[in-house]
Amino acid sequence: MTAPLTPPPPPHDDSAHQARQAPPAGAPLAGMYEQDGPGMKTEVREAAVVTVAVALGGVLLGLLWWWLAPHVPLIADHVGKSWVVYIKDTEGEQAIGVDGTFTLLGLAFGLVSAVVVFLWRRRGGVPLVVALGVGGLLASLLAWRLGVWLGPESNVIAHAKAVGKGVTFPAPLDLGAKGALLAWPLAALLVHLGLTALFGPRDPEEKPYPA
């Protein structure tokens, strides 16, 4: 009885299969170099849009402040050849109310702007947070100058001469505490960071490599 002439099959070599499965040189490995988010250029463009939109909201803040802020009553007296202006109600709290109105409105606008930006762009990012802060500060400055411009005459002596001696007239609308300008940006930053921490997307947990 003779042995079969058919040679046995060659041993299975996995090296060629492994070589075919290896990624080409220079190709990014899946999951290792994936870009997180839309990209820096897109985030910068979105941040610029947020900055401009939030800053323009200062027009509405200025109008509301001019409308809602209390007036500080002044009264003038003519002494010799000069005019002297006094606060009519020295124990009144109108001056504090002017700053308080601006601060409360700034906090409300900061809250609303942070919620709107978060709903529009949930992932957040450093450029977006910076845009909220810068836009809120620019909006506060715009609202302050707009309210002063719309308010009563800033030249108190000229206003006193116009109304006459002993006639009550409102003081110029202005901020005694300039720290109120930070109400909008601080509120926007804190609310947005809180919303991102509570409801923002979570990074997937890394699975341990098999042994």
PDB file of C-alpha atoms in Angstrom:
ATOM      1  CA  MET A   1       0.000   0.000   0.000  1.00  0.00           C
ATOM      2  CA  THR A   2       1.550   3.332  -1.079  1.00  0.00           C
ATOM      3  CA  ALA A   3       1.311   6.678   0.659  1.00  0.00           C
ATOM      4  CA  PRO A   4      -0.804   9.424  -0.996  1.00  0.00           C
ATOM      5  CA  LEU A   5       1.135  11.690  -3.319  1.00  0.00           C
ATOM      6  CA  THR A   6      -0.838  14.840  -2.361  1.00  0.00           C
ATOM      7  CA  PRO A   7       1.396  17.042  -0.191  1.00  0.00           C
ATOM      8  CA  PRO A   8      -0.038  18.238   3.073  1.00  0.00           C
ATOM      9  CA  PRO A   9      -1.368  21.842   3.148  1.00  0.00           C
ATOM     10  CA  PRO A  10       1.101  24.463   4.348  1.00  0.00           C
ATOM     11  CA  PRO A  11       0.786  25.592   7.924  1.00  0.00           C
ATOM     12  CA  HIS A  12      -1.561  28.532   8.477  1.00  0.00           C
ATOM     13  CA  ASP A  13       0.449  31.717   8.792  1.00  0.00           C
ATOM     14  CA  ASP A  14      -1.279  34.677  10.405  1.00  0.00           C
ATOM     15  CA  SER A  15       1.523  37.077   9.647  1.00  0.00           C
ATOM     16  CA  ALA A  16       0.215  37.923   6.148  1.00  0.00           C
ATOM     17  CA  HIS A  17      -3.317  38.420   7.471  1.00  0.00           C
ATOM     18  CA  GLN A  18      -2.025  40.620  10.241  1.00  0.00           C
ATOM     19  CA  ALA A  19       0.022  42.603   7.776  1.00  0.00           C
ATOM     20  CA  ARG A  20      -3.053  43.182   5.641  1.00  0.00           C
ATOM     21  CA  GLN A  21      -5.041  44.366   8.670  1.00  0.00           C
ATOM     22  CA  ALA A  22      -2.400  46.840   9.811  1.00  0.00           C
ATOM     23  CA  PRO A  23      -3.275  50.442   8.983  1.00  0.00           C
ATOM     24  CA  PRO A  24      -1.136  52.230   6.417  1.00  0.00           C
ATOM     25  CA  ALA A  25       1.679  54.412   7.604  1.00  0.00           C
ATOM     26  CA  GLY A  26       0.546  57.913   8.567  1.00  0.00           C
ATOM     27  CA  ALA A  27      -3.156  56.990   8.790  1.00  0.00           C
ATOM     28  CA  PRO A  28      -4.849  58.064  12.083  1.00  0.00           C
ATOM     29  CA  LEU A  29      -5.858  55.278  14.398  1.00  0.00           C
ATOM     30  CA  ALA A  30      -9.612  55.043  14.977  1.00  0.00           C
ATOM     31  CA  GLY A  31     -10.677  56.453  18.310  1.00  0.00           C
ATOM     32  CA  MET A  32      -7.245  57.920  19.079  1.00  0.00           C
ATOM     33  CA  TYR A  33      -7.137  61.069  16.957  1.00  0.00           C
ATOM     34  CA  GLU A  34     -10.822  61.835  16.514  1.00  0.00           C
ATOM     35  CA  GLN A  35     -11.586  65.510  16.693  1.00  0.00           C
ATOM     36  CA  ASP A  36     -13.632  66.428  19.724  1.00  0.00           C
ATOM     37  CA  GLY A  37     -16.278  68.994  18.794  1.00  0.00           C
ATOM     38  CA  PRO A  38     -16.817  70.997  15.633  1.00  0.00           C
ATOM     39  CA  GLY A  39     -13.269  72.336  15.456  1.00  0.00           C
ATOM     40  CA  MET A  40     -11.516  75.436  16.727  1.00  0.00           C
ATOM     41  CA  LYS A  41     -12.342  77.590  13.689  1.00  0.00           C
ATOM     42  CA  THR A  42     -16.043  76.833  14.023  1.00  0.00           C
ATOM     43  CA  GLU A  43     -15.962  77.506  17.759  1.00  0.00           C
ATOM     44  CA  VAL A  44     -14.240  80.860  17.212  1.00  0.00           C
ATOM     45  CA  ARG A  45     -16.849  81.864  14.615  1.00  0.00           C
ATOM     46  CA  GLU A  46     -19.678  80.865  16.958  1.00  0.00           C
ATOM     47  CA  ALA A  47     -18.013  82.774  19.795  1.00  0.00           C
ATOM     48  CA  ALA A  48     -17.831  85.910  17.636  1.00  0.00           C
ATOM     49  CA  VAL A  49     -21.552  85.610  16.842  1.00  0.00           C
ATOM     50  CA  VAL A  50     -22.381  85.177  20.539  1.00  0.00           C
ATOM     51  CA  THR A  51     -20.260  88.194  21.498  1.00  0.00           C
ATOM     52  CA  VAL A  52     -21.999  90.487  19.016  1.00  0.00           C
ATOM     53  CA  ALA A  53     -25.498  89.179  19.825  1.00  0.00           C
ATOM     54  CA  VAL A  54     -25.029  89.511  23.588  1.00  0.00           C
ATOM     55  CA  ALA A  55     -23.467  92.958  23.249  1.00  0.00           C
ATOM     56  CA  LEU A  56     -26.439  94.197  21.223  1.00  0.00           C
ATOM     57  CA  GLY A  57     -28.692  93.070  24.049  1.00  0.00           C
ATOM     58  CA  GLY A  58     -27.289  96.009  25.985  1.00  0.00           C
ATOM     59  CA  VAL A  59     -29.609  98.292  24.013  1.00  0.00           C
ATOM     60  CA  LEU A  60     -32.626  96.644  25.629  1.00  0.00           C
ATOM     61  CA  LEU A  61     -30.980  96.747  29.055  1.00  0.00           C
ATOM     62  CA  GLY A  62     -30.272 100.465  28.661  1.00  0.00           C
ATOM     63  CA  LEU A  63     -33.848 101.197  27.668  1.00  0.00           C
ATOM     64  CA  LEU A  64     -35.267  99.248  30.598  1.00  0.00           C
ATOM     65  CA  TRP A  65     -32.870 100.876  33.047  1.00  0.00           C
ATOM     66  CA  TRP A  66     -33.806 104.352  31.798  1.00  0.00           C
ATOM     67  CA  TRP A  67     -37.492 103.469  32.124  1.00  0.00           C
ATOM     68  CA  LEU A  68     -37.466 101.675  35.489  1.00  0.00           C
ATOM     69  CA  ALA A  69     -34.743 103.456  37.452  1.00  0.00           C
ATOM     70  CA  PRO A  70     -35.998 105.946  40.058  1.00  0.00           C
ATOM     71  CA  HIS A  71     -35.179 109.638  39.692  1.00  0.00           C
ATOM     72  CA  VAL A  72     -33.035 111.422  42.245  1.00  0.00           C
ATOM     73  CA  PRO A  73     -34.757 114.777  42.987  1.00  0.00           C
ATOM     74  CA  LEU A  74     -32.581 117.870  43.026  1.00  0.00           C
ATOM     75  CA  ILE A  75     -33.392 121.467  43.911  1.00  0.00           C
ATOM     76  CA  ALA A  76     -31.417 124.575  43.071  1.00  0.00           C
ATOM     77  CA  ASP A  77     -30.850 127.820  44.902  1.00  0.00           C
ATOM     78  CA  HIS A  78     -29.404 131.079  43.633  1.00  0.00           C
ATOM     79  CA  VAL A  79     -26.867 132.459  46.095  1.00  0.00           C
ATOM     80  CA  GLY A  80     -25.346 135.737  44.951  1.00  0.00           C
ATOM     81  CA  LYS A  81     -24.097 135.218  41.420  1.00  0.00           C
ATOM     82  CA  SER A  82     -23.757 131.433  41.665  1.00  0.00           C
ATOM     83  CA  TRP A  83     -26.121 128.494  41.632  1.00  0.00           C
ATOM     84  CA  VAL A  84     -26.073 125.797  44.296  1.00  0.00           C
ATOM     85  CA  VAL A  85     -27.759 122.429  43.745  1.00  0.00           C
ATOM     86  CA  TYR A  86     -28.905 120.211  46.614  1.00  0.00           C
ATOM     87  CA  ILE A  87     -30.467 116.789  46.904  1.00  0.00           C
ATOM     88  CA  LYS A  88     -34.050 117.458  47.906  1.00  0.00           C
ATOM     89  CA  ASP A  89     -34.548 114.246  49.873  1.00  0.00           C
ATOM     90  CA  THR A  90     -31.271 113.636  51.673  1.00  0.00           C
ATOM     91  CA  GLU A  91     -32.594 110.487  53.343  1.00  0.00           C
ATOM     92  CA  GLY A  92     -34.053 109.042  50.183  1.00  0.00           C
ATOM     93  CA  GLU A  93     -32.830 105.823  48.609  1.00  0.00           C
ATOM     94  CA  GLN A  94     -33.303 106.802  44.984  1.00  0.00           C
ATOM     95  CA  ALA A  95     -29.566 106.812  44.259  1.00  0.00           C
ATOM     96  CA  ILE A  96     -29.216 103.276  45.595  1.00  0.00           C
ATOM     97  CA  GLY A  97     -32.279 102.303  43.593  1.00  0.00           C
ATOM     98  CA  VAL A  98     -30.605 103.457  40.372  1.00  0.00           C
ATOM     99  CA  ASP A  99     -27.644 101.117  40.942  1.00  0.00           C
ATOM    100  CA  GLY A 100     -29.870  98.341  42.245  1.00  0.00           C
ATOM    101  CA  THR A 101     -32.139  98.491  39.198  1.00  0.00           C
ATOM    102  CA  PHE A 102     -29.171  98.205  36.843  1.00  0.00           C
ATOM    103  CA  THR A 103     -27.722  95.314  38.861  1.00  0.00           C
ATOM    104  CA  LEU A 104     -30.960  93.338  38.968  1.00  0.00           C
ATOM    105  CA  LEU A 105     -31.565  93.857  35.255  1.00  0.00           C
ATOM    106  CA  GLY A 106     -27.989  92.813  34.519  1.00  0.00           C
ATOM    107  CA  LEU A 107     -28.409  89.603  36.522  1.00  0.00           C
ATOM    108  CA  ALA A 108     -31.647  88.798  34.696  1.00  0.00           C
ATOM    109  CA  PHE A 109     -30.114  89.448  31.283  1.00  0.00           C
ATOM    110  CA  GLY A 110     -27.073  87.353  32.196  1.00  0.00           C
ATOM    111  CA  LEU A 111     -29.328  84.464  33.198  1.00  0.00           C
ATOM    112  CA  VAL A 112     -31.360  84.643  29.988  1.00  0.00           C
ATOM    113  CA  SER A 113     -28.332  84.952  27.716  1.00  0.00           C
ATOM    114  CA  ALA A 114     -26.614  81.986  29.369  1.00  0.00           C
ATOM    115  CA  VAL A 115     -29.696  79.778  28.995  1.00  0.00           C
ATOM    116  CA  VAL A 116     -30.179  80.753  25.343  1.00  0.00           C
ATOM    117  CA  VAL A 117     -26.536  80.119  24.465  1.00  0.00           C
ATOM    118  CA  PHE A 118     -26.565  76.780  26.287  1.00  0.00           C
ATOM    119  CA  LEU A 119     -29.701  75.607  24.468  1.00  0.00           C
ATOM    120  CA  TRP A 120     -28.159  76.662  21.155  1.00  0.00           C
ATOM    121  CA  ARG A 121     -24.754  75.102  21.782  1.00  0.00           C
ATOM    122  CA  ARG A 122     -24.842  72.470  24.507  1.00  0.00           C
ATOM    123  CA  ARG A 123     -21.267  71.289  24.178  1.00  0.00           C
ATOM    124  CA  GLY A 124     -19.899  74.634  25.334  1.00  0.00           C
ATOM    125  CA  GLY A 125     -16.176  75.262  25.064  1.00  0.00           C
ATOM    126  CA  VAL A 126     -13.703  77.887  26.197  1.00  0.00           C
ATOM    127  CA  PRO A 127     -14.337  80.310  23.271  1.00  0.00           C
ATOM    128  CA  LEU A 128     -18.074  80.264  23.999  1.00  0.00           C
ATOM    129  CA  VAL A 129     -17.591  80.979  27.686  1.00  0.00           C
ATOM    130  CA  VAL A 130     -15.193  83.830  26.918  1.00  0.00           C
ATOM    131  CA  ALA A 131     -17.698  85.209  24.401  1.00  0.00           C
ATOM    132  CA  LEU A 132     -20.430  85.253  27.051  1.00  0.00           C
ATOM    133  CA  GLY A 133     -18.219  87.168  29.472  1.00  0.00           C
ATOM    134  CA  VAL A 134     -16.912  89.685  26.936  1.00  0.00           C
ATOM    135  CA  GLY A 135     -20.335  90.173  25.340  1.00  0.00           C
ATOM    136  CA  GLY A 136     -21.971  90.699  28.733  1.00  0.00           C
ATOM    137  CA  LEU A 137     -19.410  93.329  29.702  1.00  0.00           C
ATOM    138  CA  LEU A 138     -19.799  95.160  26.383  1.00  0.00           C
ATOM    139  CA  ALA A 139     -23.588  95.008  26.775  1.00  0.00           C
ATOM    140  CA  SER A 140     -23.374  96.527  30.253  1.00  0.00           C
ATOM    141  CA  LEU A 141     -21.162  99.354  29.017  1.00  0.00           C
ATOM    142  CA  LEU A 142     -23.521 100.022  26.120  1.00  0.00           C
ATOM    143  CA  ALA A 143     -26.554 100.012  28.436  1.00  0.00           C
ATOM    144  CA  TRP A 144     -24.862 102.379  30.873  1.00  0.00           C
ATOM    145  CA  ARG A 145     -23.937 104.945  28.221  1.00  0.00           C
ATOM    146  CA  LEU A 146     -27.339 104.654  26.538  1.00  0.00           C
ATOM    147  CA  GLY A 147     -29.172 105.222  29.809  1.00  0.00           C
ATOM    148  CA  VAL A 148     -27.036 108.262  30.602  1.00  0.00           C
ATOM    149  CA  TRP A 149     -27.683 109.653  27.120  1.00  0.00           C
ATOM    150  CA  LEU A 150     -31.449 109.097  27.330  1.00  0.00           C
ATOM    151  CA  GLY A 151     -31.715 110.312  30.911  1.00  0.00           C
ATOM    152  CA  PRO A 152     -32.034 113.843  32.256  1.00  0.00           C
ATOM    153  CA  GLU A 153     -29.620 116.630  31.389  1.00  0.00           C
ATOM    154  CA  SER A 154     -26.115 115.809  32.560  1.00  0.00           C
ATOM    155  CA  ASN A 155     -25.185 119.475  33.057  1.00  0.00           C
ATOM    156  CA  VAL A 156     -26.758 120.042  36.447  1.00  0.00           C
ATOM    157  CA  ILE A 157     -26.116 123.803  36.609  1.00  0.00           C
ATOM    158  CA  ALA A 158     -27.569 124.402  33.166  1.00  0.00           C
ATOM    159  CA  HIS A 159     -30.603 122.308  34.099  1.00  0.00           C
ATOM    160  CA  ALA A 160     -31.038 124.261  37.336  1.00  0.00           C
ATOM    161  CA  LYS A 161     -30.910 127.585  35.477  1.00  0.00           C
ATOM    162  CA  ALA A 162     -33.469 126.291  32.976  1.00  0.00           C
ATOM    163  CA  VAL A 163     -36.033 125.223  35.594  1.00  0.00           C
ATOM    164  CA  GLY A 164     -35.415 128.113  37.975  1.00  0.00           C
ATOM    165  CA  LYS A 165     -34.823 128.616  41.689  1.00  0.00           C
ATOM    166  CA  GLY A 166     -36.619 126.270  44.088  1.00  0.00           C
ATOM    167  CA  VAL A 167     -37.964 123.971  41.355  1.00  0.00           C
ATOM    168  CA  THR A 168     -37.380 120.230  41.717  1.00  0.00           C
ATOM    169  CA  PHE A 169     -35.727 118.501  38.783  1.00  0.00           C
ATOM    170  CA  PRO A 170     -34.222 115.004  38.285  1.00  0.00           C
ATOM    171  CA  ALA A 171     -30.531 114.314  38.625  1.00  0.00           C
ATOM    172  CA  PRO A 172     -28.609 112.813  35.705  1.00  0.00           C
ATOM    173  CA  LEU A 173     -28.976 109.066  35.360  1.00  0.00           C
ATOM    174  CA  ASP A 174     -25.671 107.477  36.241  1.00  0.00           C
ATOM    175  CA  LEU A 175     -24.108 104.584  38.121  1.00  0.00           C
ATOM    176  CA  GLY A 176     -22.642 105.352  41.503  1.00  0.00           C
ATOM    177  CA  ALA A 177     -21.223 101.822  41.865  1.00  0.00           C
ATOM    178  CA  LYS A 178     -19.427 100.841  38.670  1.00  0.00           C
ATOM    179  CA  GLY A 179     -19.286  97.266  39.924  1.00  0.00           C
ATOM    180  CA  ALA A 180     -22.859  96.905  38.675  1.00  0.00           C
ATOM    181  CA  LEU A 181     -21.365  96.617  35.188  1.00  0.00           C
ATOM    182  CA  LEU A 182     -20.114  93.143  36.125  1.00  0.00           C
ATOM    183  CA  ALA A 183     -23.556  91.789  37.015  1.00  0.00           C
ATOM    184  CA  TRP A 184     -24.358  90.598  33.474  1.00  0.00           C
ATOM    185  CA  PRO A 185     -21.026  88.888  32.624  1.00  0.00           C
ATOM    186  CA  LEU A 186     -20.668  87.200  36.014  1.00  0.00           C
ATOM    187  CA  ALA A 187     -24.244  85.911  35.998  1.00  0.00           C
ATOM    188  CA  ALA A 188     -23.859  84.632  32.429  1.00  0.00           C
ATOM    189  CA  LEU A 189     -20.615  82.806  33.202  1.00  0.00           C
ATOM    190  CA  LEU A 190     -21.864  81.187  36.409  1.00  0.00           C
ATOM    191  CA  VAL A 191     -25.205  80.083  34.955  1.00  0.00           C
ATOM    192  CA  HIS A 192     -23.654  78.718  31.760  1.00  0.00           C
ATOM    193  CA  LEU A 193     -20.970  76.796  33.647  1.00  0.00           C
ATOM    194  CA  GLY A 194     -23.618  75.383  35.979  1.00  0.00           C
ATOM    195  CA  LEU A 195     -25.859  74.279  33.103  1.00  0.00           C
ATOM    196  CA  THR A 196     -22.915  72.705  31.304  1.00  0.00           C
ATOM    197  CA  ALA A 197     -21.900  70.815  34.434  1.00  0.00           C
ATOM    198  CA  LEU A 198     -25.432  69.553  35.080  1.00  0.00           C
ATOM    199  CA  PHE A 199     -26.861  68.945  31.620  1.00  0.00           C
ATOM    200  CA  GLY A 200     -23.923  69.083  29.213  1.00  0.00           C
ATOM    201  CA  PRO A 201     -22.792  66.030  27.214  1.00  0.00           C
ATOM    202  CA  ARG A 202     -20.578  63.570  29.021  1.00  0.00           C
ATOM    203  CA  ASP A 203     -17.413  62.065  27.619  1.00  0.00           C
ATOM    204  CA  PRO A 204     -17.733  58.298  27.084  1.00  0.00           C
ATOM    205  CA  GLU A 205     -15.962  56.185  29.657  1.00  0.00           C
ATOM    206  CA  GLU A 206     -12.808  54.519  28.357  1.00  0.00           C
ATOM    207  CA  LYS A 207     -13.016  50.753  28.317  1.00  0.00           C
ATOM    208  CA  PRO A 208     -10.007  48.924  29.756  1.00  0.00           C
ATOM    209  CA  TYR A 209      -7.818  47.179  27.233  1.00  0.00           C
ATOM    210  CA  PRO A 210      -8.052  43.376  27.242  1.00  0.00           C
ATOM    211  CA  ALA A 211      -5.234  41.556  28.868  1.00  0.00           C
TER     212      ALA A 211
END
